[in-house]
Coordinates of C-alpha atoms in Angstrom, one line a residue:
M1 CA 0.0 0.0 0.0
D2 CA 1.3 3.4 -0.9
R3 CA 2.1 5.7 2.0
I4 CA 1.9 9.4 2.7
D5 CA 5.3 10.8 1.7
R6 CA 5.0 14.6 2.0
V7 CA 2.7 17.2 3.7
E8 CA 2.8 20.8 2.6
T9 CA 0.8 23.6 4.1
F10 CA -0.2 27.1 2.9
E11 CA -1.9 29.9 4.8
A12 CA -3.7 32.1 2.2
R13 CA -4.8 35.5 3.4
V14 CA -7.2 37.2 0.9
P15 CA -8.2 40.8 1.5
L16 CA -11.8 41.9 1.2
A17 CA -12.5 44.9 -1.0
H18 CA -14.3 46.5 1.9
P19 CA -14.4 45.6 5.6
L20 CA -17.3 43.2 6.4
T21 CA -19.3 43.3 9.7
V22 CA -20.4 39.8 10.7
G23 CA -22.2 39.8 14.0
S24 CA -20.0 41.9 16.4
A25 CA -16.8 41.3 14.4
Q26 CA -15.4 43.4 11.6
I27 CA -13.5 41.3 9.0
T28 CA -10.9 42.7 6.6
H29 CA -9.5 39.4 5.2
R30 CA -10.6 35.8 4.6
T31 CA -8.0 33.2 5.5
Y32 CA -7.7 29.6 4.4
S33 CA -5.4 26.9 5.6
I34 CA -4.6 24.6 2.8
V35 CA -2.9 21.2 3.0
R36 CA -1.4 19.3 0.1
I37 CA -0.6 15.6 0.7
T38 CA 1.5 13.5 -1.7
T39 CA 1.8 9.8 -1.5
T40 CA 4.7 7.5 -2.5
D41 CA 2.9 6.7 -5.8
G42 CA 2.7 10.3 -6.7
I43 CA -1.0 11.0 -6.0
T44 CA -1.7 14.4 -4.5
G45 CA -4.7 15.2 -2.4
V46 CA -5.7 18.7 -1.3
G47 CA -7.9 19.8 1.6
Y48 CA -8.5 23.1 3.3
C49 CA -10.3 24.8 6.2
Y50 CA -11.6 28.2 7.0
S51 CA -9.0 29.4 9.4
R52 CA -10.6 32.7 10.4
G53 CA -7.2 34.3 11.0
L54 CA -5.9 31.4 13.2
P55 CA -2.6 29.8 12.2
I56 CA -4.1 26.4 11.6
S57 CA -1.6 25.6 8.8
K58 CA 1.2 25.9 11.4
V59 CA -0.7 23.5 13.7
I60 CA -1.0 21.0 10.8
E61 CA 2.7 21.4 9.9
A62 CA 4.1 21.2 13.5
V63 CA 1.6 19.1 15.4
M64 CA -0.1 16.8 12.9
S65 CA 2.2 16.1 10.0
P66 CA 4.7 14.1 12.0
H67 CA 1.9 11.6 12.9
I68 CA 0.7 11.0 9.4
I69 CA 3.9 10.6 7.4
G70 CA 4.2 7.0 6.5
E71 CA 0.5 6.2 7.0
T72 CA -1.9 5.3 4.2
A73 CA -4.7 7.6 2.8
E74 CA -7.1 4.7 3.3
S75 CA -6.6 4.8 7.0
A76 CA -8.2 8.2 7.4
D77 CA -10.3 7.2 10.4
E78 CA -7.3 5.7 12.2
I79 CA -5.3 8.9 11.5
R80 CA -8.2 10.9 13.1
G81 CA -8.1 8.7 16.2
K82 CA -4.3 8.9 16.4
L83 CA -4.3 12.7 16.1
L84 CA -7.0 13.2 18.7
A85 CA -5.3 10.8 21.1
A86 CA -1.9 12.6 20.7
N87 CA -3.6 16.0 21.3
W88 CA -6.2 14.9 23.9
Q89 CA -6.2 18.3 25.6
S90 CA -7.5 19.9 22.5
S91 CA -9.6 17.0 21.1
E92 CA -12.9 17.9 19.5
H93 CA -12.2 21.7 19.6
G94 CA -12.4 24.0 16.6
T95 CA -8.7 24.7 15.9
L96 CA -7.5 21.1 16.1
T97 CA -10.4 19.6 14.3
S98 CA -10.4 22.2 11.6
G99 CA -6.8 21.2 10.8
L100 CA -7.8 17.6 11.0
S101 CA -10.7 18.2 8.7
A102 CA -8.4 19.7 6.1
I103 CA -6.2 16.6 6.3
D104 CA -9.2 14.2 6.1
I105 CA -10.5 16.1 3.0
A106 CA -7.1 15.7 1.4
L107 CA -7.0 12.0 2.2
N108 CA -10.5 11.5 0.7
D109 CA -9.3 13.4 -2.4
I110 CA -6.5 10.9 -2.7
M111 CA -8.7 7.9 -2.2
A112 CA -11.2 9.0 -4.8
K113 CA -8.4 9.9 -7.2
R114 CA -6.8 6.4 -6.8
S115 CA -10.2 4.8 -7.6
G116 CA -10.6 7.1 -10.7
K117 CA -13.9 8.4 -9.3
S118 CA -15.2 11.7 -8.0
V119 CA -15.7 11.8 -4.2
A120 CA -19.4 11.6 -4.7
Q121 CA -19.1 8.5 -6.9
F122 CA -16.5 7.1 -4.4
L123 CA -19.1 7.5 -1.7
G124 CA -21.7 5.6 -3.8
S125 CA -23.7 8.5 -5.3
D126 CA -24.7 8.9 -8.9
L127 CA -26.2 12.4 -8.5
K128 CA -25.0 14.9 -11.1
E129 CA -26.4 18.0 -9.5
I130 CA -27.8 19.3 -6.1
P131 CA -29.9 22.3 -5.4
V132 CA -28.4 25.3 -3.6
Y133 CA -29.9 28.1 -1.5
S134 CA -28.4 31.6 -1.8
V135 CA -27.0 33.5 1.2
I136 CA -27.9 37.1 0.9
G137 CA -28.1 40.4 2.9
Y138 CA -24.6 41.0 4.2
D139 CA -24.7 44.5 2.9
N140 CA -27.3 46.4 4.9
G141 CA -27.1 49.7 3.2
N142 CA -29.5 52.6 3.8
D143 CA -32.4 51.0 1.8
E144 CA -33.3 47.6 0.2
A145 CA -32.0 48.4 -3.3
G146 CA -28.9 46.2 -2.8
L147 CA -30.9 43.4 -1.3
E148 CA -33.4 43.5 -4.2
E149 CA -30.5 43.2 -6.7
E150 CA -29.1 40.2 -4.9
I151 CA -32.5 38.5 -4.9
D152 CA -33.2 39.2 -8.5
H153 CA -29.7 38.0 -9.5
A154 CA -30.2 34.7 -7.6
L155 CA -33.6 34.2 -9.2
S156 CA -32.1 34.8 -12.6
R157 CA -29.8 31.9 -11.9
G158 CA -32.7 29.6 -11.1
I159 CA -32.1 29.7 -7.3
K160 CA -35.3 29.2 -5.5
S161 CA -34.4 29.1 -1.8
F162 CA -32.6 31.8 0.4
K163 CA -31.0 32.5 3.7
I164 CA -30.8 36.1 4.8
V165 CA -28.4 37.7 7.3
V166 CA -30.1 39.6 10.1
G167 CA -29.2 41.3 13.4
A168 CA -27.0 44.1 12.3
K169 CA -29.6 46.8 12.7
S170 CA -33.0 47.2 14.4
P171 CA -35.6 44.4 14.7
E172 CA -37.9 46.4 12.6
R173 CA -35.3 46.7 9.8
D174 CA -34.8 43.0 9.9
A175 CA -38.6 42.4 9.5
H176 CA -38.7 44.9 6.6
R177 CA -35.9 43.2 4.8
I178 CA -37.4 39.7 5.3
K179 CA -40.8 41.1 4.0
T180 CA -39.0 42.5 0.9
L181 CA -37.4 39.1 0.3
R182 CA -40.7 37.2 0.7
N183 CA -42.6 39.6 -1.5
R184 CA -40.0 39.2 -4.2
V185 CA -39.6 35.4 -4.2
G186 CA -43.2 34.4 -3.6
E187 CA -44.9 32.3 -0.9
N188 CA -43.5 29.0 -1.8
A189 CA -39.7 29.9 -1.6
L190 CA -37.9 28.5 1.5
I191 CA -36.3 31.3 3.6
G192 CA -33.9 30.8 6.4
V193 CA -32.6 33.5 8.7
D194 CA -29.0 33.8 10.0
A195 CA -28.7 35.7 13.3
F196 CA -24.9 35.3 13.7
R197 CA -25.5 35.1 17.5
T198 CA -26.5 38.7 17.6
F199 CA -30.0 38.4 19.3
G200 CA -28.7 38.7 22.9
D201 CA -31.0 37.2 25.5
L202 CA -34.2 35.1 25.0
E203 CA -36.5 38.1 25.3
K204 CA -34.7 40.1 22.6
A205 CA -34.6 37.0 20.4
K206 CA -38.3 36.4 20.8
H207 CA -39.1 40.1 19.9
R208 CA -37.1 39.9 16.7
V209 CA -38.4 36.5 15.6
N210 CA -42.0 37.5 16.4
L211 CA -41.7 40.5 14.2
F212 CA -40.7 38.5 11.1
K213 CA -42.2 35.0 11.6
E214 CA -45.3 36.0 9.7
Y215 CA -43.3 35.9 6.5
G216 CA -42.8 32.2 6.6
I217 CA -39.4 31.2 8.0
S218 CA -37.9 27.7 7.6
F219 CA -35.4 28.2 10.4
V220 CA -33.6 30.7 12.6
E221 CA -29.9 29.9 12.6
D222 CA -27.4 30.7 15.3
A223 CA -29.7 32.8 17.5
F224 CA -27.4 31.7 20.4
L225 CA -24.1 29.9 20.9
E226 CA -24.1 26.1 20.4
S227 CA -23.6 25.8 24.2
Q228 CA -26.8 27.6 24.8
G229 CA -29.1 24.9 23.4
K230 CA -31.7 25.4 26.1
L231 CA -32.2 28.9 24.8
S232 CA -32.8 27.5 21.3
I233 CA -35.4 25.1 22.6
A234 CA -37.1 28.0 24.5
L235 CA -37.1 30.2 21.3
R236 CA -38.6 27.5 19.3
E237 CA -41.3 26.7 21.9
Q238 CA -42.2 30.4 22.4
T239 CA -42.3 31.5 18.8
G240 CA -43.1 28.3 16.9
V241 CA -40.1 28.9 14.5
P242 CA -37.7 26.0 13.9
V243 CA -34.1 26.6 15.1
S244 CA -30.8 25.6 13.5
F245 CA -27.1 25.6 14.5
G246 CA -24.1 23.3 14.3
E247 CA -21.4 24.7 11.9
S248 CA -19.0 25.0 14.8
L249 CA -19.6 21.5 16.2
A250 CA -16.3 19.6 16.0
S251 CA -17.4 16.0 15.8
A252 CA -20.3 13.8 14.9
S253 CA -20.7 12.9 18.5
M254 CA -21.2 16.6 19.3
A255 CA -23.9 16.7 16.7
Q256 CA -25.5 13.6 18.1
Q257 CA -25.7 15.3 21.5
V258 CA -27.6 18.3 20.3
I259 CA -30.0 16.1 18.4
D260 CA -30.6 13.9 21.5
Y261 CA -31.4 16.9 23.5
D262 CA -33.8 18.2 20.8
Q263 CA -31.9 21.5 20.4
V264 CA -32.1 21.7 16.6
D265 CA -34.7 21.3 13.9
V266 CA -32.2 21.7 11.1
L267 CA -28.7 20.6 11.9
R268 CA -25.8 22.5 10.4
I269 CA -22.8 20.5 9.3
D270 CA -19.5 21.9 8.1
A271 CA -17.1 19.3 6.8
L272 CA -14.2 21.7 7.3
V273 CA -14.9 21.9 11.0
I274 CA -16.5 18.6 12.0
G275 CA -13.6 16.4 11.1
G276 CA -13.9 15.8 7.4
V277 CA -15.9 13.4 5.2
S278 CA -16.7 10.5 7.5
E279 CA -17.7 12.7 10.5
F280 CA -19.9 14.7 8.2
I281 CA -21.7 11.6 6.9
K282 CA -21.9 10.1 10.5
A283 CA -23.6 13.3 11.7
A284 CA -26.0 13.4 8.7
D285 CA -26.9 9.8 9.1
Y286 CA -27.6 10.2 12.8
A287 CA -29.8 13.2 12.0
D288 CA -31.6 11.2 9.4
G289 CA -32.3 8.4 11.9
S290 CA -33.8 11.0 14.2
G291 CA -36.0 12.5 11.5
I292 CA -33.9 15.7 11.2
K293 CA -32.7 17.4 8.0
Y294 CA -29.3 19.1 7.9
S295 CA -27.9 22.1 6.0
T296 CA -24.3 23.0 5.1
H297 CA -22.0 25.9 5.7
I298 CA -20.8 27.4 2.3
H299 CA -17.8 25.5 0.9
T300 CA -20.0 24.4 -2.0
E301 CA -17.2 22.6 -3.9
V302 CA -16.6 20.3 -1.0
H303 CA -20.1 19.9 0.4
S304 CA -21.7 19.2 -3.0
Q305 CA -19.6 16.0 -3.3
I306 CA -20.4 14.8 0.2
A307 CA -24.0 15.8 0.4
A308 CA -24.7 13.9 -2.7
A309 CA -24.1 10.7 -0.7
T310 CA -26.7 11.6 2.0
K311 CA -30.5 11.2 2.1
N312 CA -31.6 14.1 4.4
C313 CA -30.2 17.3 3.0
Y314 CA -32.4 20.4 3.8
A315 CA -35.1 20.8 1.1
G316 CA -33.6 24.1 0.0
G317 CA -30.3 22.3 -0.9
I318 CA -26.8 23.2 0.2
E319 CA -25.6 26.7 1.0
Y320 CA -24.1 28.9 -1.6
L321 CA -22.4 32.4 -1.5
D322 CA -22.3 33.9 -4.9
P323 CA -18.7 34.9 -5.8
K324 CA -20.1 38.1 -7.4
Y325 CA -20.5 39.7 -4.0
E326 CA -17.0 39.0 -2.8
I327 CA -18.1 37.9 0.7
D328 CA -16.4 34.6 0.8
L329 CA -13.2 34.8 -1.2
F330 CA -12.4 31.2 -1.8
H331 CA -12.9 31.6 -5.5
H332 CA -9.8 33.7 -5.6
L333 CA -7.8 30.5 -5.0
L334 CA -9.4 28.6 -7.8
L335 CA -9.0 28.5 -11.6
R336 CA -12.8 27.9 -11.9
P337 CA -15.5 28.0 -9.1
I338 CA -18.3 25.4 -9.1
E339 CA -20.9 25.8 -11.8
I340 CA -24.4 26.7 -10.8
S341 CA -27.1 25.9 -13.5
D342 CA -30.8 26.3 -13.0
G343 CA -30.4 26.7 -9.3
K344 CA -28.3 23.6 -8.9
A345 CA -24.6 23.0 -8.2
Q346 CA -23.1 20.8 -11.0
L347 CA -21.0 18.1 -9.4
S348 CA -17.6 17.6 -10.9
T349 CA -17.0 14.1 -12.2
A350 CA -13.2 14.5 -12.2
P351 CA -11.4 12.2 -9.8
G352 CA -11.3 13.5 -6.3
F353 CA -13.2 16.6 -5.3
G354 CA -12.6 18.1 -8.7
I355 CA -11.5 21.4 -7.3
E356 CA -9.3 23.3 -9.8
W357 CA -6.8 25.0 -7.5
D358 CA -4.8 28.1 -8.7
W359 CA -1.5 27.4 -7.1
K360 CA 0.0 30.7 -8.3
A361 CA -2.7 32.5 -6.4
I362 CA -2.3 30.4 -3.3
Q363 CA 1.4 31.1 -3.3
R364 CA 0.8 34.8 -3.8
Y365 CA -1.8 35.1 -1.0
S366 CA 0.4 32.9 1.3
A367 CA 3.5 35.1 0.8

């Protein structure tokens, strides 16, 4: 069996054209930790995670790489266990498992390439496309002209479901923006709401949600921290609106816990945080067994391949941030971003994840 021979890391820091306010944070750059793994038979797999300014590539290089050299790509689950055991004090926490996720994605890239299949095919799926929902509303502006343009652009691409960012301004402004969205997309479109943990306490959250729930909300996402699941339960019970969170959960077992405690109606899963491909699927399968749908967190190129192998994806599809609006800047590291046609992500059939990396750009942004 061919072994892991070389592990290379890159920390790409891509500047935003304008500072972006997300919740209480102001962001000037998007940062991505990228890992490139090469085996003794010359197959290269690439994974990455959303590092959010943390030096995760250094963690991969200094802490993780020594443990995986000489292992096989096919032993991805064993590598996960080995890394968690060696770093038990940080096991199942974001920084460590984000780096581990990048490694796992690279290993699955290798395994699929070795089989001559895409990751979706390698996982047993024959899907060629998967619906997406468009994330809109980061730019609040002074009126709704920008929001209306985003909505119309998404509709022109055949996208039928949406998630809108709220919480930056007054509750009344949130309600007006959601009303604008509903009026523009019609009564049958699915609309989720992303609070970015900005609602504060339960009473403030109830006030906001009660102002806009009449417009038909599929879920309210991240009203509170993941550790405040009891507040999510109370919000759902007192407003009747489904709740969603999970993109920061660092293992399938964490996802199982929030499901067992009935804290989510739509589970969020991010393969770049939860530990990679197998942990993503374990979480999705457990949710399915509990009658719960899941949604993803951007990273459409990766999530389209994995979600294709599951049965319980949210009816609106997987999450998509249009590169046109320069909110997530991952596309600056690619030769070609994923294709969206008639509201659906077109799954690459190239071996592996099929991501066309621009290594010159990665080198430039990592300098």
